[in-house]
Amino acid sequence: MTQQFICAKWGLKYPADEVNRLYRALLRVQPGPFRLICVTDNPDGIVPEVTVVPIPDLPVIGNQVMNRGWRKLTLFAPELREVIQGPTVYLDLDVVLLKPMDDFFTFDPGFAVIRDYKRFRYRNAWTGNTSTFFYDASRDYGVYPRLIELGDAVRRRYRNEQEFLCDVMRAQGLLRYWPRAWCASYKYDCVPAFPRSLFEVPAPPAEARVVVFHGRPKPEEAVAGIGAKWYRPMKPAPWLKPYVEG
């Protein structure tokens, strides 16, 4: 059976080659047939092997918002259910794929997401990290109706799209988290704790299928060992270079 993956690209933050790199990464790790869909406002430069779908309008928040991932919610737009159907794994464009992702399609039939990496949360402790999540693209999860119902209050109530989306799923009893080892945080799971980080090269946990780069460093920065906070120094990770260059 062909496995279906999806990504989203809007604005100028990520060039088309990031989509192409993700496609090449899937070619490298997936043993069977797959399809990659890109929902975007600009298809220029995306290789023809990737299925391109126009990104729908985002109600309430609007199409001009470029931060905090809000436009990721357009994956749940009613009009997309007419052209994208079935079990689907979403991937951010800056994740690094290490191993086959077959288990992501069989873990839960409803919805599954990364448990957020923040060590401390003063609210919404159930929030997931939506760098990688599973959903059924044919299913109406009520995301848009809930967004419209909350209106302008949504951004006062939720810091970002992932808080909102996970709360919608939680309210329906659908919120599930991947096993922690599957989706490793680069800065928390790959970089050794201080002071070992001063002399040990970051390395992924043995069971990691995906490495997530949330905040900084980004993958290309991690290769060179730059972009770290002063209190979280890290060595260069040259092993990442083939994944970044794809």
XYZ file of C-alpha atoms in Angstrom:
246
model
C 0.000 0.000 0.000
C 1.276 3.477 -0.855
C 1.967 5.513 2.269
C 0.976 9.159 2.196
C 3.076 11.997 3.633
C 2.291 15.693 3.589
C 4.151 18.930 4.240
C 3.209 22.612 4.124
C 5.126 25.599 2.756
C 3.968 29.185 2.814
C 5.651 32.555 2.687
C 9.411 32.906 2.312
C 10.770 30.997 5.328
C 11.444 27.763 3.423
C 12.534 27.554 -0.242
C 11.261 24.892 -2.631
C 14.458 22.891 -2.218
C 13.447 22.104 1.363
C 10.427 20.246 -0.048
C 12.663 18.472 -2.547
C 15.089 17.529 0.241
C 12.215 16.001 2.232
C 11.208 13.984 -0.831
C 14.767 12.682 -1.209
C 14.839 11.833 2.510
C 11.693 9.720 2.125
C 13.226 7.986 -0.892
C 16.191 7.106 1.313
C 14.328 5.721 4.342
C 11.025 4.328 3.066
C 11.253 0.735 1.768
C 7.896 0.791 -0.002
C 5.924 3.106 -2.281
C 4.933 6.492 -0.901
C 3.381 9.770 -1.972
C 4.485 13.208 -0.769
C 2.005 16.077 -0.979
C 2.989 19.706 -0.476
C 0.268 22.187 0.443
C 1.685 25.547 -0.600
C 1.107 29.084 -1.848
C 4.035 28.828 -4.292
C 4.789 25.606 -6.197
C 7.725 27.043 -8.163
C 10.834 24.858 -7.982
C 9.181 21.817 -6.405
C 10.087 18.611 -8.241
C 7.257 16.982 -10.257
C 7.432 13.817 -8.126
C 5.804 15.825 -5.303
C 2.045 16.361 -5.583
C 1.330 20.082 -5.131
C -1.984 21.301 -3.718
C -2.904 24.994 -3.252
C -3.042 26.024 0.396
C -6.604 26.966 1.450
C -7.634 30.153 3.199
C -7.266 30.206 6.981
C -10.355 31.599 8.723
C -10.198 34.001 11.681
C -6.410 34.284 11.805
C -5.952 34.998 8.094
C -3.522 34.083 5.346
C -0.912 36.716 6.146
C 0.175 35.169 9.448
C 3.656 33.693 9.044
C 4.618 32.697 12.590
C 3.709 30.083 15.178
C 2.575 27.553 12.576
C -1.030 28.714 12.369
C -1.367 28.008 8.657
C -0.649 24.337 9.371
C -4.301 24.191 10.418
C -5.246 24.485 6.737
C -4.487 20.765 6.444
C -7.896 20.311 8.091
C -9.740 22.619 5.675
C -12.978 21.108 4.315
C -11.897 21.657 0.695
C -8.741 19.589 1.197
C -10.802 16.551 2.175
C -12.039 16.542 -1.434
C -8.524 16.072 -2.850
C -6.501 14.459 -0.033
C -7.845 11.354 1.659
C -6.760 8.536 3.905
C -4.076 7.928 6.550
C -1.440 10.651 6.355
C 1.751 11.583 8.204
C 2.623 15.269 8.347
C 6.309 16.281 8.407
C 7.846 19.699 8.997
C 10.362 20.675 6.340
C 13.285 20.876 8.770
C 13.017 17.407 10.307
C 15.739 14.826 9.619
C 14.584 11.297 8.779
C 16.773 8.451 10.007
C 14.701 5.276 9.682
C 11.546 3.913 8.014
C 8.305 5.433 9.276
C 5.951 2.502 8.782
C 5.102 2.389 12.508
C 3.700 5.919 12.328
C 0.836 4.630 10.181
C -0.150 1.789 12.516
C 0.281 3.366 15.960
C -3.222 4.871 16.196
C -5.976 5.216 13.582
C -7.219 8.611 14.812
C -4.506 11.114 15.634
C -0.991 10.923 17.076
C 1.625 13.575 17.740
C 4.937 14.183 19.506
C 4.657 14.979 23.201
C 6.016 18.519 23.465
C 9.645 18.761 24.503
C 9.232 21.691 26.893
C 10.358 20.554 30.345
C 8.003 22.886 32.202
C 4.625 24.248 31.160
C 2.513 26.512 33.297
C -0.560 25.852 31.147
C -1.798 23.398 28.516
C 0.535 20.635 29.687
C -1.039 18.228 27.199
C 0.339 20.157 24.211
C 2.072 18.169 21.472
C 4.788 19.186 19.038
C 3.330 19.079 15.537
C 6.633 18.693 13.682
C 5.373 15.170 12.996
C 1.805 13.974 13.395
C -0.598 11.381 12.003
C -4.179 12.072 10.957
C -6.822 10.749 8.571
C -7.106 13.343 5.810
C -10.622 12.067 5.010
C -11.930 12.796 8.507
C -13.673 15.925 9.737
C -12.051 16.596 13.116
C -13.993 19.825 13.626
C -10.850 21.971 13.532
C -12.246 24.749 11.351
C -15.645 24.905 13.130
C -13.850 25.239 16.488
C -11.562 27.931 15.098
C -14.538 29.904 13.815
C -16.399 29.396 17.092
C -13.529 30.878 19.137
C -12.910 33.724 16.709
C -10.357 36.332 17.727
C -10.090 34.793 21.203
C -8.138 31.843 19.795
C -4.772 33.625 19.940
C -5.392 34.838 23.478
C -6.271 31.335 24.595
C -3.556 29.449 22.680
C 0.061 30.439 22.094
C 0.330 28.634 18.769
C -1.327 26.229 16.373
C -0.145 23.093 18.168
C -1.764 24.096 21.471
C -5.042 24.710 19.679
C -4.923 21.562 17.533
C -4.047 19.279 20.437
C -6.860 20.745 22.529
C -9.344 20.058 19.734
C -8.162 16.443 19.612
C -8.085 16.155 23.419
C -11.706 17.292 23.653
C -12.687 14.367 21.410
C -10.549 11.818 23.264
C -8.266 11.455 20.233
C -4.995 12.876 21.558
C -2.245 10.247 21.505
C 1.529 10.657 21.712
C 4.217 8.769 19.819
C 6.675 6.767 21.937
C 9.222 9.360 23.061
C 12.165 7.549 21.446
C 10.692 7.748 17.932
C 10.960 11.523 17.520
C 14.125 12.855 19.111
C 14.658 16.509 19.889
C 18.089 17.514 18.595
C 18.859 19.903 21.418
C 17.370 17.804 24.234
C 17.924 14.195 23.112
C 20.946 14.354 20.800
C 23.135 16.982 22.466
C 24.813 15.626 25.629
C 24.164 17.400 28.910
C 26.636 20.051 30.024
C 29.597 19.752 30.559
C 29.801 16.697 28.240
C 28.383 18.868 25.444
C 31.696 20.775 25.428
C 33.599 17.791 24.041
C 31.100 15.095 22.922
C 29.566 15.147 19.444
C 25.733 15.120 19.462
C 24.232 11.784 18.426
C 20.646 10.533 18.018
C 19.181 7.902 20.353
C 19.298 4.383 18.901
C 15.509 4.144 18.437
C 15.019 7.557 16.799
C 13.223 7.566 13.466
C 13.003 11.351 13.215
C 15.167 14.165 14.593
C 13.214 17.344 15.289
C 14.796 20.795 15.127
C 12.541 23.125 17.104
C 13.851 26.614 17.694
C 17.611 26.710 17.153
C 19.856 25.260 15.963
C 18.415 24.368 12.580
C 19.900 21.320 10.786
C 22.435 23.293 8.758
C 23.520 25.136 11.928
C 23.875 21.888 13.861
C 26.293 20.564 11.242
C 28.617 23.477 12.040
C 27.877 23.596 15.779
C 26.393 27.087 15.704
C 23.042 28.540 16.743
C 23.121 27.149 20.283
C 22.187 29.078 23.402
C 25.104 30.216 25.557
C 23.937 27.908 28.331
C 23.624 24.914 25.973
C 26.920 24.742 24.032
C 27.224 22.004 21.417
C 29.894 20.533 19.193
C 29.520 20.342 15.388
C 27.669 17.266 14.105
C 29.241 16.408 10.722
C 27.206 13.167 10.562
C 24.186 15.382 9.812
C 25.690 16.810 6.624
C 24.439 14.062 4.236
C 20.918 14.482 5.648
C 20.993 18.261 5.262
C 22.440 18.209 1.752
C 20.176 15.304 0.838
